[in-house]
mmCIF file of C-alpha atoms in Angstrom:
data_model
loop_
_atom_site.group_PDB
_atom_site.id
_atom_site.type_symbol
_atom_site.label_atom_id
_atom_site.label_comp_id
_atom_site.label_asym_id
_atom_site.label_seq_id
_atom_site.Cartn_x
_atom_site.Cartn_y
_atom_site.Cartn_z
ATOM 1 C CA UNK A 203 17.118 6.550 9.695
ATOM 2 C CA UNK A 204 13.541 6.898 10.855
ATOM 3 C CA UNK A 205 10.867 5.397 8.697
ATOM 4 C CA UNK A 206 7.581 6.958 7.704
ATOM 5 C CA UNK A 207 5.860 8.311 10.777
ATOM 6 C CA UNK A 208 2.161 8.733 11.249
ATOM 7 C CA UNK A 209 0.213 10.186 14.112
ATOM 8 C CA UNK A 210 -1.963 9.623 15.841
ATOM 9 C CA UNK A 211 -1.955 5.827 15.632
ATOM 10 C CA UNK A 212 -5.556 5.707 16.787
ATOM 11 C CA UNK A 213 -8.173 8.417 16.481
ATOM 12 C CA UNK A 214 -11.748 8.369 17.709
ATOM 13 C CA UNK A 215 -14.205 10.949 16.473
ATOM 14 C CA UNK A 216 -17.931 11.475 16.736
ATOM 15 C CA UNK A 217 -20.003 11.963 13.631
ATOM 16 C CA UNK A 218 -19.684 15.514 12.337
ATOM 17 C CA UNK A 219 -16.273 16.192 13.851
ATOM 18 C CA UNK A 220 -13.075 16.748 11.931
ATOM 19 C CA UNK A 221 -10.206 14.248 11.709
ATOM 20 C CA UNK A 222 -6.647 15.335 10.984
ATOM 21 C CA UNK A 223 -4.093 12.677 10.166
ATOM 22 C CA UNK A 224 -0.397 13.486 9.939
ATOM 23 C CA UNK A 225 2.390 11.869 7.989
ATOM 24 C CA UNK A 226 6.111 12.595 8.063
ATOM 25 C CA UNK A 227 7.906 10.934 5.149
ATOM 26 C CA UNK A 228 11.253 9.247 5.350
ATOM 27 C CA UNK A 229 14.253 11.527 5.198
ATOM 28 C CA UNK A 230 15.065 12.390 1.616
ATOM 29 C CA UNK A 231 11.637 11.403 0.331
ATOM 30 C CA UNK A 232 9.673 14.082 -1.437
ATOM 31 C CA UNK A 233 6.668 12.069 -2.583
ATOM 32 C CA UNK A 234 3.810 11.236 -0.246
ATOM 33 C CA UNK A 235 0.845 8.969 -0.871
ATOM 34 C CA UNK A 236 -2.265 8.361 1.184
ATOM 35 C CA UNK A 237 -4.191 5.082 1.118
ATOM 36 C CA UNK A 238 -7.301 3.884 2.876
ATOM 37 C CA UNK A 239 -7.971 0.325 3.923
ATOM 38 C CA UNK A 240 -11.531 -0.536 4.790
ATOM 39 C CA UNK A 241 -12.215 -3.700 6.796
ATOM 40 C CA UNK A 242 -11.724 -6.842 4.707
ATOM 41 C CA UNK A 243 -10.475 -4.823 1.733
ATOM 42 C CA UNK A 244 -7.152 -3.976 0.162
ATOM 43 C CA UNK A 245 -5.391 -0.652 0.061
ATOM 44 C CA UNK A 246 -7.115 2.008 -1.995
ATOM 45 C CA UNK A 247 -5.116 4.901 -3.371
ATOM 46 C CA UNK A 248 -6.408 8.303 -2.339
ATOM 47 C CA UNK A 249 -3.919 11.017 -3.209
ATOM 48 C CA UNK A 250 -0.332 11.628 -4.264
ATOM 49 C CA UNK A 251 1.476 14.799 -3.226
ATOM 50 C CA UNK A 252 4.819 16.437 -3.591
ATOM 51 C CA UNK A 253 5.882 19.453 -1.561
ATOM 52 C CA UNK A 254 3.187 22.123 -1.927
ATOM 53 C CA UNK A 255 1.568 20.288 -4.839
ATOM 54 C CA UNK A 256 -1.209 17.777 -5.259
ATOM 55 C CA UNK A 257 -0.169 15.595 -8.180
ATOM 56 C CA UNK A 258 -2.980 13.056 -8.315
ATOM 57 C CA UNK A 259 -6.126 13.114 -6.200
ATOM 58 C CA UNK A 260 -8.162 10.753 -8.326
ATOM 59 C CA UNK A 261 -8.835 8.472 -5.377
ATOM 60 C CA UNK A 262 -10.069 11.144 -3.010
ATOM 61 C CA UNK A 263 -13.779 11.422 -2.283
ATOM 62 C CA UNK A 264 -15.064 14.624 -3.835
ATOM 63 C CA UNK A 265 -16.381 16.062 -0.596
ATOM 64 C CA UNK A 266 -15.097 16.392 2.956
ATOM 65 C CA UNK A 267 -11.612 15.042 2.212
ATOM 66 C CA UNK A 268 -8.547 17.175 1.568
ATOM 67 C CA UNK A 269 -4.807 16.714 1.712
ATOM 68 C CA UNK A 270 -1.785 18.937 1.800
ATOM 69 C CA UNK A 271 1.978 18.627 1.975
ATOM 70 C CA UNK A 272 3.354 22.013 2.946
ATOM 71 C CA UNK A 273 6.880 23.209 2.373
ATOM 72 C CA UNK A 274 7.592 22.709 6.049
ATOM 73 C CA UNK A 275 6.045 20.066 8.233
ATOM 74 C CA UNK A 276 4.153 16.857 7.726
ATOM 75 C CA UNK A 277 1.548 15.952 5.170
ATOM 76 C CA UNK A 278 -1.992 16.283 6.498
ATOM 77 C CA UNK A 279 -5.062 14.328 5.477
ATOM 78 C CA UNK A 280 -8.146 16.146 6.682
ATOM 79 C CA UNK A 281 -11.613 14.662 6.863
ATOM 80 C CA UNK A 282 -14.369 17.097 7.687
ATOM 81 C CA UNK A 283 -17.742 16.148 9.147
ATOM 82 C CA UNK A 284 -16.781 12.526 9.559
ATOM 83 C CA UNK A 285 -19.349 9.777 9.092
ATOM 84 C CA UNK A 286 -19.285 6.187 10.282
ATOM 85 C CA UNK A 287 -18.247 5.000 6.824
ATOM 86 C CA UNK A 288 -14.982 6.906 7.201
ATOM 87 C CA UNK A 289 -13.870 4.404 9.848
ATOM 88 C CA UNK A 290 -10.831 2.722 8.348
ATOM 89 C CA UNK A 291 -7.083 2.453 8.536
ATOM 90 C CA UNK A 292 -5.348 5.291 6.719
ATOM 91 C CA UNK A 293 -1.813 4.625 5.557
ATOM 92 C CA UNK A 294 0.744 7.069 4.345
ATOM 93 C CA UNK A 295 3.642 6.047 2.131
ATOM 94 C CA UNK A 296 6.631 7.941 0.828
ATOM 95 C CA UNK A 297 9.105 7.457 -1.974
ATOM 96 C CA UNK A 298 12.242 9.231 -3.093
ATOM 97 C CA UNK A 299 12.507 11.315 -6.226
ATOM 98 C CA UNK A 300 14.037 9.242 -8.955
ATOM 99 C CA UNK A 301 12.846 7.295 -11.903
ATOM 100 C CA UNK A 302 9.406 8.736 -11.664
ATOM 101 C CA UNK A 303 6.019 8.118 -10.230
ATOM 102 C CA UNK A 304 5.058 4.511 -10.319
ATOM 103 C CA UNK A 305 8.647 3.370 -10.590
ATOM 104 C CA UNK A 306 9.876 3.901 -7.076
ATOM 105 C CA UNK A 307 9.211 1.652 -4.132
ATOM 106 C CA UNK A 308 6.869 3.179 -1.592
ATOM 107 C CA UNK A 309 7.576 2.798 2.097
ATOM 108 C CA UNK A 310 4.611 2.763 4.417
ATOM 109 C CA UNK A 311 3.959 4.192 7.821
ATOM 110 C CA UNK A 312 2.194 2.251 10.576
ATOM 111 C CA UNK A 313 -1.168 3.781 9.776
ATOM 112 C CA UNK A 314 -3.811 5.724 11.653
ATOM 113 C CA UNK A 315 -6.891 3.807 12.674
ATOM 114 C CA UNK A 316 -9.872 6.103 12.606
ATOM 115 C CA UNK A 317 -13.021 5.111 14.420
ATOM 116 C CA UNK A 318 -16.111 7.233 13.990
ATOM 117 C CA UNK A 319 -18.725 6.736 16.665
ATOM 118 C CA UNK B 285 -12.695 -1.583 -10.997
ATOM 119 C CA UNK B 286 -10.164 -3.947 -9.435
ATOM 120 C CA UNK B 287 -7.172 -3.893 -11.753
ATOM 121 C CA UNK B 288 -5.066 -6.074 -9.490
ATOM 122 C CA UNK B 289 -6.626 -9.220 -8.102
ATOM 123 C CA UNK B 290 -5.578 -11.718 -5.502
ATOM 124 C CA UNK B 291 -8.169 -14.430 -5.763
ATOM 125 C CA UNK B 292 -7.058 -16.466 -2.765
ATOM 126 C CA UNK B 293 -7.940 -14.670 0.445
ATOM 127 C CA UNK B 294 -6.014 -17.187 2.527
ATOM 128 C CA UNK B 295 -3.343 -19.878 2.291
ATOM 129 C CA UNK B 296 -1.964 -22.355 4.811
ATOM 130 C CA UNK B 297 1.413 -24.026 4.391
ATOM 131 C CA UNK B 298 3.538 -26.300 6.536
ATOM 132 C CA UNK B 299 6.787 -24.889 7.841
ATOM 133 C CA UNK B 300 9.662 -25.703 5.505
ATOM 134 C CA UNK B 301 7.465 -26.081 2.447
ATOM 135 C CA UNK B 302 6.997 -23.627 -0.391
ATOM 136 C CA UNK B 303 4.380 -20.873 -0.238
ATOM 137 C CA UNK B 304 3.071 -19.620 -3.565
ATOM 138 C CA UNK B 305 0.991 -16.479 -3.613
ATOM 139 C CA UNK B 306 -0.672 -15.432 -6.833
ATOM 140 C CA UNK B 307 -1.722 -12.136 -8.334
ATOM 141 C CA UNK B 308 -3.454 -11.284 -11.613
ATOM 142 C CA UNK B 309 -3.788 -7.924 -13.279
ATOM 143 C CA UNK B 310 -5.836 -6.540 -16.119
ATOM 144 C CA UNK B 311 -3.982 -3.428 -17.277
ATOM 145 C CA UNK B 312 -1.365 -4.290 -19.888
ATOM 146 C CA UNK B 313 0.338 -0.944 -19.286
ATOM 147 C CA UNK B 314 1.578 -1.984 -15.832
ATOM 148 C CA UNK B 315 5.341 -2.253 -15.894
ATOM 149 C CA UNK B 316 6.374 -2.314 -12.257
ATOM 150 C CA UNK B 317 5.194 -4.778 -9.650
ATOM 151 C CA UNK B 318 5.782 -5.115 -5.941
ATOM 152 C CA UNK B 319 4.922 -7.393 -3.072
ATOM 153 C CA UNK B 320 4.290 -6.131 0.430
ATOM 154 C CA UNK B 321 3.875 -7.998 3.686
ATOM 155 C CA UNK B 322 1.606 -6.726 6.415
ATOM 156 C CA UNK B 323 1.292 -7.737 10.038
ATOM 157 C CA UNK B 324 -1.815 -6.779 12.025
ATOM 158 C CA UNK B 325 -1.809 -3.188 13.284
ATOM 159 C CA UNK B 326 1.274 -2.333 11.226
ATOM 160 C CA UNK B 327 1.863 -0.715 7.870
ATOM 161 C CA UNK B 328 2.788 -2.786 4.814
ATOM 162 C CA UNK B 329 6.470 -3.618 4.516
ATOM 163 C CA UNK B 330 8.120 -3.769 1.116
ATOM 164 C CA UNK B 331 9.347 -7.256 0.208
ATOM 165 C CA UNK B 332 10.416 -7.474 -3.396
ATOM 166 C CA UNK B 333 9.763 -5.851 -6.748
ATOM 167 C CA UNK B 334 10.109 -6.653 -10.418
ATOM 168 C CA UNK B 335 10.018 -4.550 -13.544
ATOM 169 C CA UNK B 336 8.407 -5.758 -16.729
ATOM 170 C CA UNK B 337 11.736 -6.195 -18.478
ATOM 171 C CA UNK B 338 12.390 -9.194 -16.241
ATOM 172 C CA UNK B 339 10.487 -12.380 -15.617
ATOM 173 C CA UNK B 340 12.115 -13.298 -12.331
ATOM 174 C CA UNK B 341 13.653 -11.563 -9.366
ATOM 175 C CA UNK B 342 15.109 -13.324 -6.365
ATOM 176 C CA UNK B 343 15.991 -12.069 -2.905
ATOM 177 C CA UNK B 344 16.905 -14.716 -0.384
ATOM 178 C CA UNK B 345 13.916 -16.924 0.309
ATOM 179 C CA UNK B 346 11.646 -14.732 -1.813
ATOM 180 C CA UNK B 347 11.274 -14.993 -5.583
ATOM 181 C CA UNK B 348 8.819 -13.103 -7.735
ATOM 182 C CA UNK B 349 7.854 -14.433 -11.147
ATOM 183 C CA UNK B 350 6.203 -12.342 -13.834
ATOM 184 C CA UNK B 351 4.290 -13.768 -16.776
ATOM 185 C CA UNK B 352 3.371 -10.782 -18.912
ATOM 186 C CA UNK B 353 1.431 -12.720 -21.509
ATOM 187 C CA UNK B 354 -0.812 -14.151 -18.806
ATOM 188 C CA UNK B 355 -0.817 -10.903 -16.806
ATOM 189 C CA UNK B 356 0.139 -12.912 -13.772
ATOM 190 C CA UNK B 357 2.727 -12.675 -11.085
ATOM 191 C CA UNK B 358 3.513 -14.896 -8.172
ATOM 192 C CA UNK B 359 5.567 -14.769 -5.016
ATOM 193 C CA UNK B 360 7.391 -17.901 -3.907
ATOM 194 C CA UNK B 361 8.659 -18.236 -0.359
ATOM 195 C CA UNK B 362 10.917 -21.182 0.293
ATOM 196 C CA UNK B 363 11.376 -22.501 2.850
ATOM 197 C CA UNK B 364 8.350 -21.032 4.606
ATOM 198 C CA UNK B 365 8.790 -20.022 8.235
ATOM 199 C CA UNK B 366 6.213 -19.271 10.938
ATOM 200 C CA UNK B 367 7.355 -15.636 10.950
ATOM 201 C CA UNK B 368 6.181 -15.382 7.346
ATOM 202 C CA UNK B 369 2.585 -15.590 8.554
ATOM 203 C CA UNK B 370 1.065 -12.280 7.477
ATOM 204 C CA UNK B 371 -1.114 -10.715 4.805
ATOM 205 C CA UNK B 372 0.638 -10.300 1.461
ATOM 206 C CA UNK B 373 -0.366 -7.604 -1.005
ATOM 207 C CA UNK B 374 0.718 -7.345 -4.597
ATOM 208 C CA UNK B 375 0.790 -3.931 -6.273
ATOM 209 C CA UNK B 376 1.254 -2.739 -9.833
ATOM 210 C CA UNK B 377 1.891 0.561 -11.551
ATOM 211 C CA UNK B 378 3.098 2.182 -14.710
ATOM 212 C CA UNK B 379 5.275 5.232 -15.066
ATOM 213 C CA UNK B 380 3.589 8.407 -13.990
ATOM 214 C CA UNK B 381 0.719 6.647 -12.359
ATOM 215 C CA UNK B 382 -0.421 5.456 -8.993
ATOM 216 C CA UNK B 383 0.054 2.017 -7.523
ATOM 217 C CA UNK B 384 -2.898 -0.357 -7.563
ATOM 218 C CA UNK B 385 -3.070 -2.901 -4.769
ATOM 219 C CA UNK B 386 -4.710 -6.288 -4.601
ATOM 220 C CA UNK B 387 -6.980 -7.232 -1.714
ATOM 221 C CA UNK B 388 -4.362 -9.373 -0.032
ATOM 222 C CA UNK B 389 -3.752 -13.042 0.778
ATOM 223 C CA UNK B 390 -3.441 -14.103 4.379
ATOM 224 C CA UNK B 391 -0.627 -16.644 4.715
ATOM 225 C CA UNK B 392 -0.436 -18.956 7.700
ATOM 226 C CA UNK B 393 2.688 -21.057 8.105
ATOM 227 C CA UNK B 394 2.006 -23.987 10.396
ATOM 228 C CA UNK B 395 4.920 -25.067 12.600
#
């Protein structure tokens, strides 16, 4: 049973380019979460998605960032016109449907380390 | 606004002794708490959880204690092993809401 998969593991972009981060949840999991970890900081919630729906995007920056979880395929976190401050580790987590949001354990992927030059 | 706080950024413990990692929270609505362990260049790994209807949950060498009146939880690892050296994050949530993570405590277990 494969865990949460993220790719790429490392991504280097120049300022102004676009970054696309992919996340495939664990089998049977329908909830996906994206977190960002800046150097020397904890994990910050960005967005929570179910298939074809954004449930909570309260942690997403208002501009340049978007996320989707299509009916088929992985969840995508897209960062347009990247800036140096976007350099961070981006983690995806998934959880099964069940007792409800905030009541199910989230399982994390290995993360994508984005470096903006 | 940091709703979950881990005030000790680091902790060193001798192998075989007890490690105690602490976590404080401010939101009295939180009713589900988790601890994660993270090695460098890897994603966090779930360790143990506790719901607010309990004050203790044990899994092998790991025990989580919850003190709701003090809004405090702790993770006890006994006996500590060198392989336990990692960063530990606590997280809290309430139904229908996101998880809030602390900033982590780096545990070093000295052989």
